[in-house]
PDB file of C-alpha atoms and ligand atoms in Angstrom:
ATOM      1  CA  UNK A   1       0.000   0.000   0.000  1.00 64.00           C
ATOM      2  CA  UNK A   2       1.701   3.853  -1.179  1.00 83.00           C
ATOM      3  CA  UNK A   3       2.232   5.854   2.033  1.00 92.00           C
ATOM      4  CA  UNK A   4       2.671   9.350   1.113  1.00 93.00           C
ATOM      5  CA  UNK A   5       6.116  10.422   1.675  1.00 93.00           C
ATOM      6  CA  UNK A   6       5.612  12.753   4.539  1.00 97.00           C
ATOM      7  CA  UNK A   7       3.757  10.099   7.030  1.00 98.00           C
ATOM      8  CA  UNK A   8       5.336   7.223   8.796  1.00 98.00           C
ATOM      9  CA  UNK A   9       2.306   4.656   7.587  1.00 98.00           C
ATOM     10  CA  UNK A  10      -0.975   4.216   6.063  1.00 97.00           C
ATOM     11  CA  UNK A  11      -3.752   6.286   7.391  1.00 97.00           C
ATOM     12  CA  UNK A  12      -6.682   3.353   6.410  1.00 97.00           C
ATOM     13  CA  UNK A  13      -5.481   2.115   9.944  1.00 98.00           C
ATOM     14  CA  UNK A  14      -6.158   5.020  11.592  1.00 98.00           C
ATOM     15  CA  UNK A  15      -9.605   4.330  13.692  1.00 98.00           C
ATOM     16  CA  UNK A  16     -12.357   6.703  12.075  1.00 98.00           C
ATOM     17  CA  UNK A  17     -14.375   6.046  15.562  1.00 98.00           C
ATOM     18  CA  UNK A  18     -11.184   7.603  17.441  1.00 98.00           C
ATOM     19  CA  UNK A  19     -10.916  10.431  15.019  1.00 98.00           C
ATOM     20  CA  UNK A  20     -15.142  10.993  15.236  1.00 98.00           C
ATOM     21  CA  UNK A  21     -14.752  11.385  18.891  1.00 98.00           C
ATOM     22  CA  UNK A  22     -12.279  14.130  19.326  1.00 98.00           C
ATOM     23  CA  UNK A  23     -13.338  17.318  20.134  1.00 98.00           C
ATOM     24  CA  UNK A  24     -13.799  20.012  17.545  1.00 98.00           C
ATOM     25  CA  UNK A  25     -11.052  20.731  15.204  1.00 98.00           C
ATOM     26  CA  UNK A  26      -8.581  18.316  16.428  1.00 98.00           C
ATOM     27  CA  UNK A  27      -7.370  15.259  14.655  1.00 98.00           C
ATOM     28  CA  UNK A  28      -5.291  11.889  14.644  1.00 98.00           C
ATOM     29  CA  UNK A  29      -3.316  10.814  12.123  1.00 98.00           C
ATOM     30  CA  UNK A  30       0.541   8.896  11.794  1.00 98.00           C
ATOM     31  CA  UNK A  31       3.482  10.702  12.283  1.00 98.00           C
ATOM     32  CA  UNK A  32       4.587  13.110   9.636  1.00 98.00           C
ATOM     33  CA  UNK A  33       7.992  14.136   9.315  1.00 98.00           C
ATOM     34  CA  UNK A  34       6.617  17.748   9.004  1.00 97.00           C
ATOM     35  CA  UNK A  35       5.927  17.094  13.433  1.00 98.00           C
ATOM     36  CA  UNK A  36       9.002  18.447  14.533  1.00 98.00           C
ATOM     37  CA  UNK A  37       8.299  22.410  13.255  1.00 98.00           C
ATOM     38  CA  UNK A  38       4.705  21.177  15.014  1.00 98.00           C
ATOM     39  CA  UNK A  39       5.667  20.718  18.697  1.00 98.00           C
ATOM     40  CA  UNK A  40       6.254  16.419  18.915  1.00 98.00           C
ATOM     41  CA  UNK A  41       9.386  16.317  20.593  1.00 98.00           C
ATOM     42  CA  UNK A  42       7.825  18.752  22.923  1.00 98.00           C
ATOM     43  CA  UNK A  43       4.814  17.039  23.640  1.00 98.00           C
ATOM     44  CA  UNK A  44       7.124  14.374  24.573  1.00 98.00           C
ATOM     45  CA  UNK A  45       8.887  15.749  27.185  1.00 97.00           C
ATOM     46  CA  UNK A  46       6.148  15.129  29.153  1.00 97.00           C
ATOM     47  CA  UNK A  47       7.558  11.779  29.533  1.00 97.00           C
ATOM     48  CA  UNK A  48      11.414  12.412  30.629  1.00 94.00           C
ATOM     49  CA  UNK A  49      14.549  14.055  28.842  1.00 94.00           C
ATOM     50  CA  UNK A  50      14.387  13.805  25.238  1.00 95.00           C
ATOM     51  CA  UNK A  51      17.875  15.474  24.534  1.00 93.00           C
ATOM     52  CA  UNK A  52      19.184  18.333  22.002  1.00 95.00           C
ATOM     53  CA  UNK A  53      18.020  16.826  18.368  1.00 96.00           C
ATOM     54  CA  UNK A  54      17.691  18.375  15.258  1.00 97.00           C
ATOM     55  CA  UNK A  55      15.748  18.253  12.444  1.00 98.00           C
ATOM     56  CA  UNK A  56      18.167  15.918  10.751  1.00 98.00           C
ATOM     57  CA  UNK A  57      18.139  13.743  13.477  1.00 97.00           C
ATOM     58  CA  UNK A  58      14.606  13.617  13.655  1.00 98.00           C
ATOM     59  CA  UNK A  59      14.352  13.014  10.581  1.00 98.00           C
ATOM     60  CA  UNK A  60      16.838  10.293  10.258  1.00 97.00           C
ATOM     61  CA  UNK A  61      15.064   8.232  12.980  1.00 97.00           C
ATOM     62  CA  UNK A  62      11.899   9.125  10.785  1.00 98.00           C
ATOM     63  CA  UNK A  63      12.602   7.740   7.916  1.00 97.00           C
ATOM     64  CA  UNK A  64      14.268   4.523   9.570  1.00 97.00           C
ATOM     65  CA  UNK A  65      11.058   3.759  11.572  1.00 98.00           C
ATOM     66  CA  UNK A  66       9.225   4.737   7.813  1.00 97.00           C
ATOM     67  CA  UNK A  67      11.518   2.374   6.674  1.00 97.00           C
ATOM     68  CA  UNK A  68      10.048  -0.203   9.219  1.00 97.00           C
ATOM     69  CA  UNK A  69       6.646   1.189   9.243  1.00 95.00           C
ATOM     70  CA  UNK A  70       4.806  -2.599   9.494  1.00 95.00           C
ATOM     71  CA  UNK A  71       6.429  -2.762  12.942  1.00 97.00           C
ATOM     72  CA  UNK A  72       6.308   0.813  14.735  1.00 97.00           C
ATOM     73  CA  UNK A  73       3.248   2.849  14.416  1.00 98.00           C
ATOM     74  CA  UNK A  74       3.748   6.514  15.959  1.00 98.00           C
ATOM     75  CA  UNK A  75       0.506   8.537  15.891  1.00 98.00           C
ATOM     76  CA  UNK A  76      -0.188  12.112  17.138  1.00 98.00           C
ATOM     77  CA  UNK A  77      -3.049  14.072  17.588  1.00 98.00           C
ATOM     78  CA  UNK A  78      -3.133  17.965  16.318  1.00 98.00           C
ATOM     79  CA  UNK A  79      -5.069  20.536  17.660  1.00 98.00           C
ATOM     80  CA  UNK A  80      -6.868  23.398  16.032  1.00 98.00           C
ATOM     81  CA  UNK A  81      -3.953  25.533  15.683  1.00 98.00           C
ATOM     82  CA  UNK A  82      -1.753  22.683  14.065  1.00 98.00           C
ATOM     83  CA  UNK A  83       0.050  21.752  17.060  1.00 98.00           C
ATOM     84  CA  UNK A  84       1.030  18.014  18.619  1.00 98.00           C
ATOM     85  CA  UNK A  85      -0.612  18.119  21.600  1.00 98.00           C
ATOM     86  CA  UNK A  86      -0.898  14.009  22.209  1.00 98.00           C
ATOM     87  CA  UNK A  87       1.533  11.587  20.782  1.00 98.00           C
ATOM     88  CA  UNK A  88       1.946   7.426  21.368  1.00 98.00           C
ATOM     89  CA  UNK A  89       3.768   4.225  19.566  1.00 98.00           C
ATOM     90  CA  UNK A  90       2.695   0.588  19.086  1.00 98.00           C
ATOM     91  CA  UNK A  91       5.716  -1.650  18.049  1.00 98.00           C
ATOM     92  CA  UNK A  92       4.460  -4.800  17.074  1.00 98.00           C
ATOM     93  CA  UNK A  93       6.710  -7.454  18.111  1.00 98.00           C
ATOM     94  CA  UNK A  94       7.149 -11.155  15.697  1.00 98.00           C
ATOM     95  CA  UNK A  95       7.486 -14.313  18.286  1.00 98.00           C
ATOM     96  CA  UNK A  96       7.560 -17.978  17.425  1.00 98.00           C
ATOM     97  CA  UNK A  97       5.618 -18.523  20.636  1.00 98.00           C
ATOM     98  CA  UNK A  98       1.549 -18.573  20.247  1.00 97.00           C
ATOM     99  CA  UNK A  99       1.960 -19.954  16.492  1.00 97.00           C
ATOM    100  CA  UNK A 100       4.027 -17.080  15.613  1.00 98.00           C
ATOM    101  CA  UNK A 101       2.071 -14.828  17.083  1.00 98.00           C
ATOM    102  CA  UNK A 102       2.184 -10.820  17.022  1.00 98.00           C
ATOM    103  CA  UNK A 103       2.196  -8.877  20.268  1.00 98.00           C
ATOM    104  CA  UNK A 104       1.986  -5.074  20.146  1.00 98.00           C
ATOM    105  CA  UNK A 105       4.106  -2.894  22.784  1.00 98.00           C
ATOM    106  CA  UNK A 106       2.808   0.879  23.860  1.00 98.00           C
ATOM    107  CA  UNK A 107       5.218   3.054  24.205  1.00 98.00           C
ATOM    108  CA  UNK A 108       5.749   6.582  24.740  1.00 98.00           C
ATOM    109  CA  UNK A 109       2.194   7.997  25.852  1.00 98.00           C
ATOM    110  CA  UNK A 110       2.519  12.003  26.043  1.00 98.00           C
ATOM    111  CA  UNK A 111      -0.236  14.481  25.950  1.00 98.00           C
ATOM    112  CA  UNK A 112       0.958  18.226  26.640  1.00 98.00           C
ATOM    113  CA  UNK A 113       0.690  19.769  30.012  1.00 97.00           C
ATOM    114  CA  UNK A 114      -2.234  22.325  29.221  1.00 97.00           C
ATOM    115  CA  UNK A 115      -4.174  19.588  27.181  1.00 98.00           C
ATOM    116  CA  UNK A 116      -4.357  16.695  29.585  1.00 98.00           C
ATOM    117  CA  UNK A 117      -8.036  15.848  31.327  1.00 97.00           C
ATOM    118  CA  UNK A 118      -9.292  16.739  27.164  1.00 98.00           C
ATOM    119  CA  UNK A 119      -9.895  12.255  27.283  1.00 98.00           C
ATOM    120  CA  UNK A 120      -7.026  12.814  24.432  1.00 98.00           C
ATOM    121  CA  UNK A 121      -4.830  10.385  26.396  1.00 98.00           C
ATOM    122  CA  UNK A 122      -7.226   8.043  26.263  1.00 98.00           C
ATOM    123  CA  UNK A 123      -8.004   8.592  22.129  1.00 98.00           C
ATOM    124  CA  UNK A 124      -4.560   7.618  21.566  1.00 99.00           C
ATOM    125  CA  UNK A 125      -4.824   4.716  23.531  1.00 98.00           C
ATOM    126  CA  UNK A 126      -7.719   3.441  21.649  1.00 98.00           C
ATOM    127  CA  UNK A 127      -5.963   4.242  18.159  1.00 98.00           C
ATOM    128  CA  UNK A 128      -2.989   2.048  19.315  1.00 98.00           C
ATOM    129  CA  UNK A 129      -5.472  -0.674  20.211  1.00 98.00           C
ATOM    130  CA  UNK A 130      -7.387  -0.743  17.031  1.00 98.00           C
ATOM    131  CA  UNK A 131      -3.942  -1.188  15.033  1.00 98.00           C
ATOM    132  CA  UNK A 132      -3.011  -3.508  17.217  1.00 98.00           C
ATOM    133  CA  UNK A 133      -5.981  -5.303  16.363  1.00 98.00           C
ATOM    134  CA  UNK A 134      -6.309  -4.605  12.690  1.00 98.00           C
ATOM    135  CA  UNK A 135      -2.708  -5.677  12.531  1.00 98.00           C
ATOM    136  CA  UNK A 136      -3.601  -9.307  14.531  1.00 98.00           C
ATOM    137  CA  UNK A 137      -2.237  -8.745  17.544  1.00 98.00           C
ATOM    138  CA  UNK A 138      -3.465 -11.568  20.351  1.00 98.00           C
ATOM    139  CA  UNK A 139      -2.450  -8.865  22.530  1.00 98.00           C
ATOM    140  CA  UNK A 140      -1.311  -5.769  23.525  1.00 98.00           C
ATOM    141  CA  UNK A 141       0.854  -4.966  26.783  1.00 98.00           C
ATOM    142  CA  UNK A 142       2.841  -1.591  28.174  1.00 98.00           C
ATOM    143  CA  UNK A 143       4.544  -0.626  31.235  1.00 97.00           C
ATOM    144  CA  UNK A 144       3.682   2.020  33.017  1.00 97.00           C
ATOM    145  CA  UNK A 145       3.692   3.895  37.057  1.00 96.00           C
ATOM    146  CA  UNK A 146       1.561   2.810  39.605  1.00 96.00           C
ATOM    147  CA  UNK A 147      -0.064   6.696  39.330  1.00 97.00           C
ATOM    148  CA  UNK A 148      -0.976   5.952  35.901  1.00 98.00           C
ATOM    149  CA  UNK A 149      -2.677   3.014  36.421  1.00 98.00           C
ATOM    150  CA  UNK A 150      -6.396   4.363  36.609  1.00 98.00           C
ATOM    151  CA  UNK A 151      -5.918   5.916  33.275  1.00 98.00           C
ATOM    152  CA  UNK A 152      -5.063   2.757  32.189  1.00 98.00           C
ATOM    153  CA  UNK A 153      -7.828   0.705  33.548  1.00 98.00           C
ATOM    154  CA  UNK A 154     -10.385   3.196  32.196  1.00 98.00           C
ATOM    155  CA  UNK A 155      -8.139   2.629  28.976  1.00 98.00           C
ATOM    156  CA  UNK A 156      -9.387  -1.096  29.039  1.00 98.00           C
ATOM    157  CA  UNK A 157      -6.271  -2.247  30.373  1.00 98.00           C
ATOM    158  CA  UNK A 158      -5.605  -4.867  33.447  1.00 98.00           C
ATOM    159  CA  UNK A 159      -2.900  -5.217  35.868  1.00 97.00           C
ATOM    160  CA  UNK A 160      -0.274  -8.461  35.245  1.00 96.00           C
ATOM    161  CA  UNK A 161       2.974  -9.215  36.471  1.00 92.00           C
ATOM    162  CA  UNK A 162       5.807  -7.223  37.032  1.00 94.00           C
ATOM    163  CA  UNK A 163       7.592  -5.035  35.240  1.00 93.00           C
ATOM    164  CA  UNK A 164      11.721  -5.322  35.736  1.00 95.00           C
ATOM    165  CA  UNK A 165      14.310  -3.079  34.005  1.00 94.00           C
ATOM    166  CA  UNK A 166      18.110  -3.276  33.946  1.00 93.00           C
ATOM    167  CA  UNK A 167      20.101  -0.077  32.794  1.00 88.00           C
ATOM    168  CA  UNK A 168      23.788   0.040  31.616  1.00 85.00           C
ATOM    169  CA  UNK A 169      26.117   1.360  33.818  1.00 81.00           C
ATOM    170  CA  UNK A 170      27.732   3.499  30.995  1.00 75.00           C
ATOM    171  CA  UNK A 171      25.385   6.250  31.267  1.00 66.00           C
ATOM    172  CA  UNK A 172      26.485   7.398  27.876  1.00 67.00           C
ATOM    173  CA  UNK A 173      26.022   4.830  25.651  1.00 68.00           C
ATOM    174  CA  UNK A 174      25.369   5.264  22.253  1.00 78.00           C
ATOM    175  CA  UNK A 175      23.375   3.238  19.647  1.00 80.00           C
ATOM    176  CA  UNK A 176      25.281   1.100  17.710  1.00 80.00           C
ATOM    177  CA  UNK A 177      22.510   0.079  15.694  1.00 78.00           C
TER     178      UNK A 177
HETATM  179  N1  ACO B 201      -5.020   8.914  37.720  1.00 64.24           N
HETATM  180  C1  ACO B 201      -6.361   8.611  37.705  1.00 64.24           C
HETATM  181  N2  ACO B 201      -7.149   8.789  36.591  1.00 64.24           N
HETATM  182  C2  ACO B 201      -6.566   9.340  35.530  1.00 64.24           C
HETATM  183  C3  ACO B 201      -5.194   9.708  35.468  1.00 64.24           C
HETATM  184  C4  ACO B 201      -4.405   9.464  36.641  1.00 64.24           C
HETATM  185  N3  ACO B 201      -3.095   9.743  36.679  1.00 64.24           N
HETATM  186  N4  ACO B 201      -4.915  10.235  34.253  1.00 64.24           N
HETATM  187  C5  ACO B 201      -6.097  10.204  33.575  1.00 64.24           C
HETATM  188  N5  ACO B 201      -7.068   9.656  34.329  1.00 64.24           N
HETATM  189  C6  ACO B 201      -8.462   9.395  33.950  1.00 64.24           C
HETATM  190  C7  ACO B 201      -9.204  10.669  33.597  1.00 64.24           C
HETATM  191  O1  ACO B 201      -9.746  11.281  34.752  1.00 64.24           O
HETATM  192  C8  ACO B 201     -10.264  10.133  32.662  1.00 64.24           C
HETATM  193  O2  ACO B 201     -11.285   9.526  33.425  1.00 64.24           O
HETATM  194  P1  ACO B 201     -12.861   9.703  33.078  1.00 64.24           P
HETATM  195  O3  ACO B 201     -13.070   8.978  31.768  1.00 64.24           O
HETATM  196  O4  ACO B 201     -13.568   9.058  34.204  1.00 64.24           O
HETATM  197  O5  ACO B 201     -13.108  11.165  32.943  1.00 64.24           O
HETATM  198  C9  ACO B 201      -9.547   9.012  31.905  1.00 64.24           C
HETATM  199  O6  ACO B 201      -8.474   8.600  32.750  1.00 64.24           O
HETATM  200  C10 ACO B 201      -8.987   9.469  30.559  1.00 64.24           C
HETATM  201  O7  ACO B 201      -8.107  10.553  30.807  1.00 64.24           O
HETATM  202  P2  ACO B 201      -7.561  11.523  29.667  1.00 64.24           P
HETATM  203  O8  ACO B 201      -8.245  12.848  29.735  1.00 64.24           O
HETATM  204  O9  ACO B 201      -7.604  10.816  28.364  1.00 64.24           O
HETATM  205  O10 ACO B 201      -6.058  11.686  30.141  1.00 64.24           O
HETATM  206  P3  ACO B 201      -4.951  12.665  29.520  1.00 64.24           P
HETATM  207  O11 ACO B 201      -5.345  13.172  28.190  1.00 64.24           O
HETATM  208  O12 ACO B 201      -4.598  13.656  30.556  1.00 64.24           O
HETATM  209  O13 ACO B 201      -3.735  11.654  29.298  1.00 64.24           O
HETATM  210  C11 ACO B 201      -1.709  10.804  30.282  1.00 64.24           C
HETATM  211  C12 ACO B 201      -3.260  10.844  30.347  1.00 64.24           C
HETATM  212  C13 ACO B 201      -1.264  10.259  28.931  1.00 64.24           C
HETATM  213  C14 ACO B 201      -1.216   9.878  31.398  1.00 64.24           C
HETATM  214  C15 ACO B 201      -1.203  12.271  30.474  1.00 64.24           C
HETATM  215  O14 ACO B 201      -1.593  12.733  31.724  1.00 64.24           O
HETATM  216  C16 ACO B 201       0.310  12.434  30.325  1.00 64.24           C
HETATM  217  O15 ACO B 201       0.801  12.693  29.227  1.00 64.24           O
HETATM  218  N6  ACO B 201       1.044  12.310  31.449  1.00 64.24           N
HETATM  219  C17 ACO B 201       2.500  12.525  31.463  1.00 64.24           C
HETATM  220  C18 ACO B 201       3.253  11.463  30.680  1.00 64.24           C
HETATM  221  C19 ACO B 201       2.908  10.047  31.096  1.00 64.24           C
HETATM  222  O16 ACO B 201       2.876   9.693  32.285  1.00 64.24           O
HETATM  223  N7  ACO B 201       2.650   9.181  30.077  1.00 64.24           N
HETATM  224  C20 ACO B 201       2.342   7.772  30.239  1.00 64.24           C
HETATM  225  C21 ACO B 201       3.624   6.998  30.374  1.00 64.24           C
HETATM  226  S1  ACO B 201       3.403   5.219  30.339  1.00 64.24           S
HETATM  227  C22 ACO B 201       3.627   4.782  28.711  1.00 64.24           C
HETATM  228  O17 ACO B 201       4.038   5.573  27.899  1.00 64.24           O
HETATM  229  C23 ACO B 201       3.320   3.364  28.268  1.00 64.24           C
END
């Protein structure tokens, strides 16, 4: 399916019931690489440190994921005045376990400071879902605090197991990928 060269993946699996229910004059749609003139890295810092990138850095990591766009699915919603105001990622993951089964991975919820209790958290929530679904996921998991659990039980979502995380001591790494 053509993607048009500014957006990270098809908009047919963008959920028309998501984009019905936002309020007036915003709307969802995939990434474009266009978003970082818009406000997305800022949106993000909601979440933690995001670092000094530029445009061509942005845009590098665009067009890989672009690149790779039947495995990581960034969305953002835009509000009247063309800004990012929300922004999330599904990565679907390939096992051999569960028949080769697909498992999507939320990542990176943000929805900007002076836009949050707008139920635009929860829109992008349900857009992940419904390409996690469209895409046949048997399910689809995220970690998140124990403050943000509500939102995600009133995003559908139920509490299981434990999440564990080991960092490298060399603060500085770099990708070498
Ligand atoms: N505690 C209790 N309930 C909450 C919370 C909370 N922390 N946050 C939202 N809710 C409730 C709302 O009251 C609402 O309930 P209602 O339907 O009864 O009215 C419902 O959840 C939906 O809330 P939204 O308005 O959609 O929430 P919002 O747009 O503010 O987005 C979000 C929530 C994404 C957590 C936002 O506050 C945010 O960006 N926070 C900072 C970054 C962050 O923590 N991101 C999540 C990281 S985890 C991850 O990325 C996988």
């Amino acid at each position: 399916m053509s993607v048009p060269e500014n957006l990270l993946f098809t908009s047919t699996l963008i959920s028309p019931e998501v984009q019905a229910a936002l309020p007036k004059g915003y709307s969802i749609r995939p990434l474009s690489s266009d978003d970082y003139e818009r406000g997305f890295l800022d949106v993000l810092s909601v979440l933690t440190v995001i670092g000094n990138i530029s445009k061509a850095r942005f845009l590098e990591r665009f067009f890989y994921l672009k690149a790779h766009n039947h495995e990581y699915f960034t969305l953002v919603i835009v509000s009247p005045e063309n800004r990012i105001v929300g922004a999330g990622t599904i990565f679907i993951e390939r096992k051999f376990i569960r028949n080769t089964g697909l498992v999507g991975h939320i990542e990176d919820i943000a929805v900007d400071k002076n836009q949050q209790g707008k139920k635009l958290g929860l829109r992008v929530i349900q857009a992940l879902k419904y390409i996690g679904a469209k895409t046949g996921c048997y399910k689809v998991i995220l970690d998140c605090s124990e403050k943000n659990v509500p939102f995600y039980e009133k995003c559908g979502f139920q509490k299981k197991e434990v999440e564990m995380a080991w960092y490298c001591d060399d603060n500085s790494t770099k990708a070498k990928l």
